[in-house]
CSV table of C-alpha atoms in Angstrom, one decimal:
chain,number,residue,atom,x,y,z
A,1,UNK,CA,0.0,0.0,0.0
A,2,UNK,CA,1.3,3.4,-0.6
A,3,UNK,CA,0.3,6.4,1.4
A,4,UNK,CA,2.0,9.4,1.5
A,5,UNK,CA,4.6,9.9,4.3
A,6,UNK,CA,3.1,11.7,7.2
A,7,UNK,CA,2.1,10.6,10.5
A,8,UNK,CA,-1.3,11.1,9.7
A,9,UNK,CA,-1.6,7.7,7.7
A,10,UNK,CA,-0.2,5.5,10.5
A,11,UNK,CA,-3.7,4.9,12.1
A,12,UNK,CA,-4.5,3.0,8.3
A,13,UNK,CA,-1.6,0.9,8.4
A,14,UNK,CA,-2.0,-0.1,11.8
A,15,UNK,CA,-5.3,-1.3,11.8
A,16,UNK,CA,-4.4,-3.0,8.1
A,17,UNK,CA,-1.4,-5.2,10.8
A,18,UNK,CA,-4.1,-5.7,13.0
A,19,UNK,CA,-6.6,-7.0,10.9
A,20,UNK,CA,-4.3,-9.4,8.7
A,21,UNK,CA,-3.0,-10.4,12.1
A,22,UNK,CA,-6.4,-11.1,13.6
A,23,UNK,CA,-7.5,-13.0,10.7
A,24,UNK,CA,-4.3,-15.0,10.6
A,25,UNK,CA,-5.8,-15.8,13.9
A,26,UNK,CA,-2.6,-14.9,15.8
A,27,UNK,CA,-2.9,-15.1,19.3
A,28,UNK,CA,-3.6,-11.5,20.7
A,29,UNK,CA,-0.3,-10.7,22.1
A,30,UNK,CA,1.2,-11.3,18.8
A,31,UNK,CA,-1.6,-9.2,17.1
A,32,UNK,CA,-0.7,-6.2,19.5
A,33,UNK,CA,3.1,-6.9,19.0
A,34,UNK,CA,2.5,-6.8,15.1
A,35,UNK,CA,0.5,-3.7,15.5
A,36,UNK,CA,2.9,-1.7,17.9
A,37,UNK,CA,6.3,-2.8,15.5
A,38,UNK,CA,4.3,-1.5,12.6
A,39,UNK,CA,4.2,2.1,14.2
A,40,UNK,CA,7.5,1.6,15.6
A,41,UNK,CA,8.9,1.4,11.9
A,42,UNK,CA,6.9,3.7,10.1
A,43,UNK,CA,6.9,6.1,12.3
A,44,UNK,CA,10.9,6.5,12.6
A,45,UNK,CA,11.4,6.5,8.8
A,46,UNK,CA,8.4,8.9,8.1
A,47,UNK,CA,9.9,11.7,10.7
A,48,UNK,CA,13.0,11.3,8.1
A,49,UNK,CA,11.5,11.2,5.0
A,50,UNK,CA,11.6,13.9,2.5
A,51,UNK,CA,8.6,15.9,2.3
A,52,UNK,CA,5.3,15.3,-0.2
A,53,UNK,CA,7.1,11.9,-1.2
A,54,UNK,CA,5.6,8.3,-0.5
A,55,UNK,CA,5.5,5.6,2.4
A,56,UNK,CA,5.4,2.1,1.0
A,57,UNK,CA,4.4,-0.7,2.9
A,58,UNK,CA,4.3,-4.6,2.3
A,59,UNK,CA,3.1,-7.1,4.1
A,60,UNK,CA,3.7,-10.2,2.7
A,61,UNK,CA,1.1,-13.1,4.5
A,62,UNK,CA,2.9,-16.7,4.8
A,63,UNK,CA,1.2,-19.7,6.4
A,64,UNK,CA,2.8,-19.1,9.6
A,65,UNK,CA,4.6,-15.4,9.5
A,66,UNK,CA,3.5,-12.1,8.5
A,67,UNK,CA,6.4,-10.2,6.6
A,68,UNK,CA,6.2,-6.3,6.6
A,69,UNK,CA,8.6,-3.7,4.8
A,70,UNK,CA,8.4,0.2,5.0
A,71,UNK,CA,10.3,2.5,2.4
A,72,UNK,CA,10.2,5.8,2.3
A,73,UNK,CA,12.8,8.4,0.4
A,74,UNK,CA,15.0,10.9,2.6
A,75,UNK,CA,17.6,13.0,1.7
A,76,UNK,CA,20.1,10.8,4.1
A,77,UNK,CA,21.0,7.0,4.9
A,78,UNK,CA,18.8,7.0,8.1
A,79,UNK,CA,18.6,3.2,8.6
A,80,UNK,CA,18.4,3.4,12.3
A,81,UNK,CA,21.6,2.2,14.5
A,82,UNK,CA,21.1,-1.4,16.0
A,83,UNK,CA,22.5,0.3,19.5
A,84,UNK,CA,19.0,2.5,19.4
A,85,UNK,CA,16.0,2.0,22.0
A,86,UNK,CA,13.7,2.3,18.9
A,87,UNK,CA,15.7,-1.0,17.7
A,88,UNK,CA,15.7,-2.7,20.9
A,89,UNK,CA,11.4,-2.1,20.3
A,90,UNK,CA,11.8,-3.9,16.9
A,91,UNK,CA,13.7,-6.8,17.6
A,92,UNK,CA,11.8,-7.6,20.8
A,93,UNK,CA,8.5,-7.1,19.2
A,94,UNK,CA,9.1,-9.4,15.9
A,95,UNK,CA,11.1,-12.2,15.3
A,96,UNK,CA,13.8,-10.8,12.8
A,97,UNK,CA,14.3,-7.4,11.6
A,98,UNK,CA,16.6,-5.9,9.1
A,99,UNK,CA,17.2,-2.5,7.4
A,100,UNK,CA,18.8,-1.3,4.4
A,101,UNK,CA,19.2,1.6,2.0
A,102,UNK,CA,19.9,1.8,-1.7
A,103,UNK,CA,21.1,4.9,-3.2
A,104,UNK,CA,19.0,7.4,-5.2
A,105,UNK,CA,20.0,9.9,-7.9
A,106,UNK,CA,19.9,13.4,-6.8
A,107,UNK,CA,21.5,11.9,-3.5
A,108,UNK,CA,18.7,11.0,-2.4
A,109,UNK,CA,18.4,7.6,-0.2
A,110,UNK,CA,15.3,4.9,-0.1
A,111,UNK,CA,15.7,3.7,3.5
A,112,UNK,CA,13.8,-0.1,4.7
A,113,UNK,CA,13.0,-1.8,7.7
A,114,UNK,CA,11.8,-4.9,7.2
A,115,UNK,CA,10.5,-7.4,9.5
A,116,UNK,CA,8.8,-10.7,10.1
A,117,UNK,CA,6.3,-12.0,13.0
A,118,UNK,CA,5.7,-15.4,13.0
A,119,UNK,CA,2.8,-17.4,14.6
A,120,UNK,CA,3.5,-18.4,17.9
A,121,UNK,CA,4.1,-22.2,18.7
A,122,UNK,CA,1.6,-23.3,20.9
A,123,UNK,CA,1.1,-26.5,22.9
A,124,UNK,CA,-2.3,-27.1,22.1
B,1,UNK,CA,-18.1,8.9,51.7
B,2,UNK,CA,-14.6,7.8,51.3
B,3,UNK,CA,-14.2,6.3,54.6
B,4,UNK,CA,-16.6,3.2,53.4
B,5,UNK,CA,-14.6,0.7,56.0
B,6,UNK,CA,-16.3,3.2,58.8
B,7,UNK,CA,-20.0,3.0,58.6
B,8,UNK,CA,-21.5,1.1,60.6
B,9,UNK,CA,-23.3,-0.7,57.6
B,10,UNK,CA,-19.8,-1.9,56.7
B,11,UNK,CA,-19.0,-2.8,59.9
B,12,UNK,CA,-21.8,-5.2,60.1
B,13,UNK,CA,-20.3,-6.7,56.7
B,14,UNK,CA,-17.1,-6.6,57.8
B,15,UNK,CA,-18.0,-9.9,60.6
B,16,UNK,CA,-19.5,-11.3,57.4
B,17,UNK,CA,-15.9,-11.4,56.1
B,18,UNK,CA,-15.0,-12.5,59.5
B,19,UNK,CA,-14.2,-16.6,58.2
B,20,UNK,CA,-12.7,-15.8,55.4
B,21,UNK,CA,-9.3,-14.0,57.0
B,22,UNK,CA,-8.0,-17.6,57.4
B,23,UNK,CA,-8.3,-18.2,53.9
B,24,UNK,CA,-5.5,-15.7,53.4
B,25,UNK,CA,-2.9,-17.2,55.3
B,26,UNK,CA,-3.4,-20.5,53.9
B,27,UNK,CA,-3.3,-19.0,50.6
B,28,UNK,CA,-0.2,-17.5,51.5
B,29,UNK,CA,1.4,-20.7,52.4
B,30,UNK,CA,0.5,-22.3,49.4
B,31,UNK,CA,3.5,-22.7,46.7
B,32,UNK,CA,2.9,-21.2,43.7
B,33,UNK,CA,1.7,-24.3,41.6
B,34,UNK,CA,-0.7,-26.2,44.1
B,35,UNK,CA,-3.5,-27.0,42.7
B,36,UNK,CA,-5.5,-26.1,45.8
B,37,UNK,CA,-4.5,-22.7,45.4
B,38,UNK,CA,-7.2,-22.4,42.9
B,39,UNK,CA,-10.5,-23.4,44.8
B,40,UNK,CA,-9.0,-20.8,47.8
B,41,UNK,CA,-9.0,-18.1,45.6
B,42,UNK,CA,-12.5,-18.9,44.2
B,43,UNK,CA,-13.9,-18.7,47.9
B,44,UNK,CA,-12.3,-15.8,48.7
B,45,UNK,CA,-13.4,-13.7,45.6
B,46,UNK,CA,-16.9,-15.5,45.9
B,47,UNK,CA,-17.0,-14.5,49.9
B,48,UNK,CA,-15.9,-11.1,49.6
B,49,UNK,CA,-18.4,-10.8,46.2
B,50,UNK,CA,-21.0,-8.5,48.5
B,51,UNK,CA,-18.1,-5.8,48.7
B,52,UNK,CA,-17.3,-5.9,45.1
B,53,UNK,CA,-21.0,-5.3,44.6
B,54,UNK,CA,-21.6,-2.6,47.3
B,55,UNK,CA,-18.8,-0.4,45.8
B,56,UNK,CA,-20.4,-1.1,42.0
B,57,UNK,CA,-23.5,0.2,43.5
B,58,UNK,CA,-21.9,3.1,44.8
B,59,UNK,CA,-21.3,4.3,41.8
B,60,UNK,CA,-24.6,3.4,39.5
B,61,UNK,CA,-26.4,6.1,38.0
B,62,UNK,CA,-23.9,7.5,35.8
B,63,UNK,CA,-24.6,5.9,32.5
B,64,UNK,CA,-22.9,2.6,32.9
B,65,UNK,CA,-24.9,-0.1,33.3
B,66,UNK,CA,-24.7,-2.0,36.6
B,67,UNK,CA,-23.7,-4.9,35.7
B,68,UNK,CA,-20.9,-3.6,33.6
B,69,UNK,CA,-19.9,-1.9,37.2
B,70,UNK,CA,-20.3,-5.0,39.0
B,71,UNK,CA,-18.0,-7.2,36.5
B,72,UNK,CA,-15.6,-4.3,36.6
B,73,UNK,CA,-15.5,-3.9,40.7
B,74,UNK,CA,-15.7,-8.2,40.6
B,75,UNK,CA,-12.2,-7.9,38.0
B,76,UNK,CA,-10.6,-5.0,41.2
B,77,UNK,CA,-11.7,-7.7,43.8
B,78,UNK,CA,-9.6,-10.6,42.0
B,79,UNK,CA,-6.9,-8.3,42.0
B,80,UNK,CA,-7.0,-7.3,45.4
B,81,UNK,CA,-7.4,-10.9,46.3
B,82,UNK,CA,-4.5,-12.1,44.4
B,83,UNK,CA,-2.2,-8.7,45.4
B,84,UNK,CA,-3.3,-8.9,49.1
B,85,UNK,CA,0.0,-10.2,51.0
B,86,UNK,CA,-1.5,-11.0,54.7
B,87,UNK,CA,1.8,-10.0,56.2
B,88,UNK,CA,2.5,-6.8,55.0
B,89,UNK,CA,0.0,-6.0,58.4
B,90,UNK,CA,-2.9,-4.3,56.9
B,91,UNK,CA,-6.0,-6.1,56.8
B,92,UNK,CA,-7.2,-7.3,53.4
B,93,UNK,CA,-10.7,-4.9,53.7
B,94,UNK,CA,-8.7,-1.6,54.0
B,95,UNK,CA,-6.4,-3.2,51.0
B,96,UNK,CA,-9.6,-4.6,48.8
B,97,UNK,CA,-11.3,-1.1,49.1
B,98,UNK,CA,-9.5,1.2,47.5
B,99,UNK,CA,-8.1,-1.5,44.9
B,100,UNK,CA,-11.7,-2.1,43.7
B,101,UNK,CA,-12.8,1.4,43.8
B,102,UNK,CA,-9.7,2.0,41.9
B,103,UNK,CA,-10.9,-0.3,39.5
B,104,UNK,CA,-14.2,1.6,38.7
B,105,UNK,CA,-12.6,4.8,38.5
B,106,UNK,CA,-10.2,3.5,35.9
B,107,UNK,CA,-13.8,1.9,33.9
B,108,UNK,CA,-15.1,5.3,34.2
B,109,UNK,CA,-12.0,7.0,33.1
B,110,UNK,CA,-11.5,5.3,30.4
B,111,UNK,CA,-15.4,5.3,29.9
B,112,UNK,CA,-14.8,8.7,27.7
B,113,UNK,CA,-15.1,6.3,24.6
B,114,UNK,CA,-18.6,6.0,25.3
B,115,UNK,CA,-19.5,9.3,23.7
B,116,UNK,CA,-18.6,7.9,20.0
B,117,UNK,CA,-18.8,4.5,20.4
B,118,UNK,CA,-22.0,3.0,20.3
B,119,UNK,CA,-22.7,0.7,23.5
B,120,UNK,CA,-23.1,-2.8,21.3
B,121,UNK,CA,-19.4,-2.5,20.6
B,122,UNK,CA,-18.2,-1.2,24.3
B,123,UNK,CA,-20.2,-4.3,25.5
B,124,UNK,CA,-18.6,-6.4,22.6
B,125,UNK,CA,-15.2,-5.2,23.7
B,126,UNK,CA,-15.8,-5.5,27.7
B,127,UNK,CA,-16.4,-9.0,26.8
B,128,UNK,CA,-14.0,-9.8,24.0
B,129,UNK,CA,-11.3,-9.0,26.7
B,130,UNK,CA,-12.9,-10.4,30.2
B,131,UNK,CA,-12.7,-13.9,28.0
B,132,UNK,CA,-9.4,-13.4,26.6
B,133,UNK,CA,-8.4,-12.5,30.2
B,134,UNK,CA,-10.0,-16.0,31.6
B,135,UNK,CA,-8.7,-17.9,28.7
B,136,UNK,CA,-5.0,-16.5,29.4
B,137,UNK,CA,-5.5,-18.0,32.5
B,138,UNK,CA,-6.6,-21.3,31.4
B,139,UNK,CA,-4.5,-21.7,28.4
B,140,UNK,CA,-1.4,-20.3,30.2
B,141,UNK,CA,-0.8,-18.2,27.4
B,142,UNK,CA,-2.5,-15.5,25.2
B,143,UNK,CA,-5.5,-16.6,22.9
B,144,UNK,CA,-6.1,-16.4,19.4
B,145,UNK,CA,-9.3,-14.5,18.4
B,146,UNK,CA,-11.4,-17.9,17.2
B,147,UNK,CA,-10.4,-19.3,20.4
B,148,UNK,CA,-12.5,-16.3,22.1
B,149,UNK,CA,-15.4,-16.9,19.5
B,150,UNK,CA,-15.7,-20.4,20.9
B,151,UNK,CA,-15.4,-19.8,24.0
B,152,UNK,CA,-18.2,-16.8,24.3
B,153,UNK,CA,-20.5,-18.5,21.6
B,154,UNK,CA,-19.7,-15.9,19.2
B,155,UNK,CA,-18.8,-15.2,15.3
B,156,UNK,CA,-15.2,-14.6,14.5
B,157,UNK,CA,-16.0,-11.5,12.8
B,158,UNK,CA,-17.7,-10.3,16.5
B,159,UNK,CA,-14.6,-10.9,17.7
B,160,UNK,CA,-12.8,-9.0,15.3
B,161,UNK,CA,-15.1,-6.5,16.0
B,162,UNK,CA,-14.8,-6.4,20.1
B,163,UNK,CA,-10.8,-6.2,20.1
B,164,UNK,CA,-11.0,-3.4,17.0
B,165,UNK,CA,-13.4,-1.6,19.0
B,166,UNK,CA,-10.2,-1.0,21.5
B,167,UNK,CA,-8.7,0.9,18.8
B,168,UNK,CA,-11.3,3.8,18.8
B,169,UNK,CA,-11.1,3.8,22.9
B,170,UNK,CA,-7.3,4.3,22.7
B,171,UNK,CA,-7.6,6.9,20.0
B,172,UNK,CA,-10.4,8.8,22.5
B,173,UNK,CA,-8.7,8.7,26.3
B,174,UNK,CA,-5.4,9.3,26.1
B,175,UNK,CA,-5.1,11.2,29.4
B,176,UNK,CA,-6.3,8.2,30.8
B,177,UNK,CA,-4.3,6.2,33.9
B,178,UNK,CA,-1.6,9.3,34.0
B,179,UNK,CA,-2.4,9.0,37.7
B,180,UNK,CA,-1.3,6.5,40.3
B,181,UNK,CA,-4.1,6.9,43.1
B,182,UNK,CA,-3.4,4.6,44.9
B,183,UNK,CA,-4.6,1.9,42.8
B,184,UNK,CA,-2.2,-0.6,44.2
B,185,UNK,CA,0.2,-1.4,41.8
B,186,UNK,CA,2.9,-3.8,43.6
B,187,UNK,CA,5.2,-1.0,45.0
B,188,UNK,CA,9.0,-2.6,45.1
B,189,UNK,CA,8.2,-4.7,41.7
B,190,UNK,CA,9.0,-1.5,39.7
B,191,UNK,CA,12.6,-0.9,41.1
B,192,UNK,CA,15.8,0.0,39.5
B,193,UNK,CA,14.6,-1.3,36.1
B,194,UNK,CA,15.7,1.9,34.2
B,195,UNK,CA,19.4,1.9,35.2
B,196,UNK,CA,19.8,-2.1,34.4
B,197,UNK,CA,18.4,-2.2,30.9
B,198,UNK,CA,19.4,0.9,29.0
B,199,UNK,CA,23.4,0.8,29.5
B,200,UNK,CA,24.2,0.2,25.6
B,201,UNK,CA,21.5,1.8,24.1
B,202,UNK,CA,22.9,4.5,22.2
B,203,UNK,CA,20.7,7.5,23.2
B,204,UNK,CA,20.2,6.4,27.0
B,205,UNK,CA,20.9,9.6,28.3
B,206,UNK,CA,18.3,11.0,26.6
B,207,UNK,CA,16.2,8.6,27.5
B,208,UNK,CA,16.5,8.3,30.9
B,209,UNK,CA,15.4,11.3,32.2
B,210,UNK,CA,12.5,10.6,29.4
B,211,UNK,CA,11.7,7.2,31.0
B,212,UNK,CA,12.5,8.6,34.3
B,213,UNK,CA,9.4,11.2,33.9
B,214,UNK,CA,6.5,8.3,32.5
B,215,UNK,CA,4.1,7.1,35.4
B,216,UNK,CA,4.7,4.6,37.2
B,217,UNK,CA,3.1,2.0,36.1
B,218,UNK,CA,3.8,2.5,32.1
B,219,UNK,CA,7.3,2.5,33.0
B,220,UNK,CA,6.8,-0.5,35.0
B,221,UNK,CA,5.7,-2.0,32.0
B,222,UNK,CA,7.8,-0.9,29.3
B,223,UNK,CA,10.8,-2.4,31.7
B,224,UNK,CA,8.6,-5.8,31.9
B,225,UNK,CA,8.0,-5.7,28.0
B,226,UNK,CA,11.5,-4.2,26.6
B,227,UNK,CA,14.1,-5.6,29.4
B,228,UNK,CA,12.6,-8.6,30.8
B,229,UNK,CA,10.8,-9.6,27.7
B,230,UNK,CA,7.6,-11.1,29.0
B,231,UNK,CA,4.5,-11.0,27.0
B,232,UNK,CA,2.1,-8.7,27.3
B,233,UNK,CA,-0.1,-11.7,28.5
B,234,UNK,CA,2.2,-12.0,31.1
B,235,UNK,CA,2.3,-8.2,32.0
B,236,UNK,CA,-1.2,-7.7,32.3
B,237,UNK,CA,-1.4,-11.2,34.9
B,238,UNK,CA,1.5,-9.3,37.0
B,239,UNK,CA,0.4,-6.0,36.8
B,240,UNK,CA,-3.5,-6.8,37.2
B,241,UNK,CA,-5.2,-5.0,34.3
B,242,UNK,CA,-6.5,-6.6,30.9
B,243,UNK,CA,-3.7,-7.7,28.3
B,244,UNK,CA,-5.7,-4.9,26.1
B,245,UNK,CA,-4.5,-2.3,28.7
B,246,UNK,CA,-1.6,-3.1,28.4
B,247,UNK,CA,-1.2,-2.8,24.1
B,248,UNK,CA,-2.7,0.7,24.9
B,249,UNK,CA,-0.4,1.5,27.5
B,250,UNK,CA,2.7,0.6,25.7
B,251,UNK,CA,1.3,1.8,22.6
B,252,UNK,CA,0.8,5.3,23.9
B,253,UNK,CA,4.0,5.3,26.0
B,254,UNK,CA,6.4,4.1,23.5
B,255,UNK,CA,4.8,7.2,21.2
B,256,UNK,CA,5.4,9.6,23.8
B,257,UNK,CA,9.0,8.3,24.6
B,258,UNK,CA,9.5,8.7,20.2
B,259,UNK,CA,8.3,12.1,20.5
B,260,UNK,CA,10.3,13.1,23.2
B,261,UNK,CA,13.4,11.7,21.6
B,262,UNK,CA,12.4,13.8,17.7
B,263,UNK,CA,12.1,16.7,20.1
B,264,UNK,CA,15.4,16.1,21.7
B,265,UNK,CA,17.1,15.6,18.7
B,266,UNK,CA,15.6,18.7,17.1
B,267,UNK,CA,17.3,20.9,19.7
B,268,UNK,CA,20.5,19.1,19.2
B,269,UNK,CA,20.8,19.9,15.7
B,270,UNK,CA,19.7,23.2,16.2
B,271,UNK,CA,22.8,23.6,19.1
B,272,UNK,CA,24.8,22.2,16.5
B,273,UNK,CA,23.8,24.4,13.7
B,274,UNK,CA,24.6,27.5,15.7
C-alpha cells in the first residue's frame, strides 16, 4: 500500500497489521506486537522522509509469518543504528528485523525496515 | 463517603468477612503451583463478592450499566485478592477497598469512549477481553481470536469487532491512567529497572530522564516488555489489568518516549547548527 509519508496515515496501516494479524488468527499478544512494530517502523522513517514523497508498505502473509517492509525516500541514509532503543522495540517485538538503504539519484536515499512476525508455537 | 470501612453498615459486613481472613494465610502458604491454590481463591473472591458489589452500586447512576460496574468492581476484587499479601499487616478490607474502587474509576475513566462508540461495541469489547483474560489463565498463554469466539459462543467477525473496537477507545482517552491513586500497583516490583536495561542503548541519556518522567506503572511495564521480555499476557497477569491495557499503555508510551526523543534531537541539531 502506498500512502503518502506523514504521521497522519499511520492509524491505516495499523489497523491494516491488525486486521491481517487477527484474521491469521494470531494469538492476541502477537496481534498487539504486530500492531505496535508496525508504528514503531513507520513512524521512525516517516519523521526522516523527504517531504510530499511516498510511504510504501508490504506485508507479505505466509502460512505461519506475516512479513512487513516500510520505504520511504530521505535525503540521508537513516537506517536506524542497531544500538537505538527504537531498535531494541523492533527486535523484541518481531522475530527478525533488518534494514537497508539503496542509493537514489539526486542523492537522495530509499531507507527499509523490514521485519517478520511469525505465529507463535503453541502446545495445544 | 470515602471512609466506606467506617460506617457502621460496613461494619456489620465486615464480621460477614470475619471466616474468610483464614483463607488468606493459607493461601499465603501455598507454593505457587498447588492445585488447591485455585478453589482458595474462588472462595475468597466468591466470599468477599458482597463488597465488590456494594462499591459497584456506589457508583450506578452514571450511564454505565450496573452490571458492567459489578463485573468491573468483581475484576478489582480478583486483583486485590491475588495482590493482598497477609503479612505486610494491613488487613485485606482496607487493602480490597480502594483497589476495587480504583478499579471503577479506571472503567469510568477510560469510559470517555462512550461518547462515540456505540454501546453494542463497548459491551462487545468489555467482553472480548474479560474472556481473553479467563482464557489467558486457562490456556497459560495469550488466545487467538477464534479461540474467544468459541469460548463466548460468538462469530469470528464479532470478535474482530470487540478487540477493533479497543482501537477507537485508545484513540479517544489518552489522558487516561496518567495517575497513580493509589490503585495498588505492587510497590517494590517497579525498582531500579531503568538503570539495568538501558546501559548500551545509544541514546540512553536521553532517554533516561525521558523514562525517568513516565508514570509509574507504564514505565513499569515498558521495563517488563523491553528488558525482561515477557508477553504482554504475562504483563497484564503481574500488573493486574487486561492484556488490552496493556497494548494501549505501551502503545501510547512508546509514542510519547519517540516524541520526546524527535524533540530532543531537534534541539541538538539546532545547538549544533549554531
Amino acid at each position: 500500500m502506498r500512502l503518502g509519508a506523514n504521521l497522519v496515515h499511520l492509524p491505516i496501516v495499523r489497523a491494516v497489521a491488525v486486521n491481517i494479524a487477527m484474521r491469521a488468527d494470531f494469538d492476541v499478544d502477537a496481534i498487539s506486537d504486530l500492531e505496535l512494530a508496525v508504528d514503531e517502523a513507520c513512524s521512525s522513517l516517516i519523521t526522516h522522509a523527504v517531504a510530499g514523497s511516498v510511504l510504501s508498505c508490504r506485508f507479505t502473509i505466509g502460512a505461519d509469518d506475516i512479513m512487513f517492509t516500510v520505504t520511504i525516500t530521505s535525503s540521508e541514509d537513516v537506517r536506524p543504528s542497531e544500538s537505538t532503543f527504537g531498535w531494541r522495540v523492533l527486535t523484541t517485538l518481531t522475530d527478525g528485523v533488518s534494514s537497508w538503504a539503496d542509493r537514489l539519484e539526486d542523492s537522495l536515499h530509499q531507507v527499509h525496515i523490514e521485519f517478520v512476525k511469525r505465529r507463535p508455537v503453541v502446545m495445544r | 463517603m470515602k471512609q466506606v470501612a467506617t460506617t457502621s453498615q460496613q461494619r456489620h459486613s465486615s464480621h460477614e468477612y470475619d471466616h474468610l481472613v483464614p483463607l488468606f494465610d493459607e493461601l499465603a502458604a501455598l507454593e505457587e503451583d498447588d492445585p488447591r491454590r485455585e478453589a482458595l481463591r474462588d472462595e475468597l473472591v466468591t466470599g468477599y463478592l458482597p463488597l465488590a458489589e456494594h462499591i459497584a452500586h456506589r457508583f450506578a447512576g452514571r450511564g454505565t450499566p450496573k452490571e458492567d460496574l459489578v463485573q468491573v468492581a468483581t475484576v478489582g476484587l480478583i486483583n486485590a485478592v491475588d495482590r493482598f499479601e497477609p503479612d505486610k499487616g494491613s488487613d485485606f478490607l482496607s487493602y480490597a477497598v480502594p483497589t476495587v474502587m480504583g478499579e471503577v474509576r479506571r472503567h469510568f475513566r477510560d469510559a470517555s469512549w462512550a461518547m462515540r462508540v456505540p454501546r453494542r461495541l463497548k459491551e462487545l469489547h468489555l467482553s472480548v477481553s474479560g474472556a481473553s483474560t479467563r482464557l489467558a489463565q486457562q490456556l497459560g498463554r495469550a488466545p487467538t481470536p477464534a479461540e474467544i469466539a468459541t469460548h463466548l459462543g460468538i462469530s469470528k467477525d464479532e470478535v474482530y469487532e470487540g478487540l477493533e473496537a479497543g482501537q477507537a477507545y485508545h484513540a479517544s482517552s489518552l489522558d487516561e491512567s496518567l495517575g497513580n491513586d493509589g490503585e495498588g500497583m505492587p510497590l517494590g516490583e517497579a525498582i531500579g529497572e531503568q538503570d539495568s536495561g538501558l546501559e548500551g542503548v545509544e541514546n540512553h541519556e536521553a532517554l533516561e530522564p525521558l523514562i525517568r518522567d513516565l508514570p509509574q506503572r507504564e514505565r513499569h511495564i515498558i521495563a517488563l516488555r523491553f528488558y525482561y521480555n515477557l508477553t504482554q499476557t504475562q504483563i497484564a497477569e503481574r500488573v493486574g489489568i487486561s492484556q488490552m491495557h496493556v497494548s494501549r499503555l505501551l502503545s501510547r508510551t512508546l509514542a510519547k518516549l519517540r516524541q520526546g526523543l524527535l524533540e530532543n534531537n531537534d534541539t541538538e541539531e539546532a545547538a549544533t547548527s549554531e
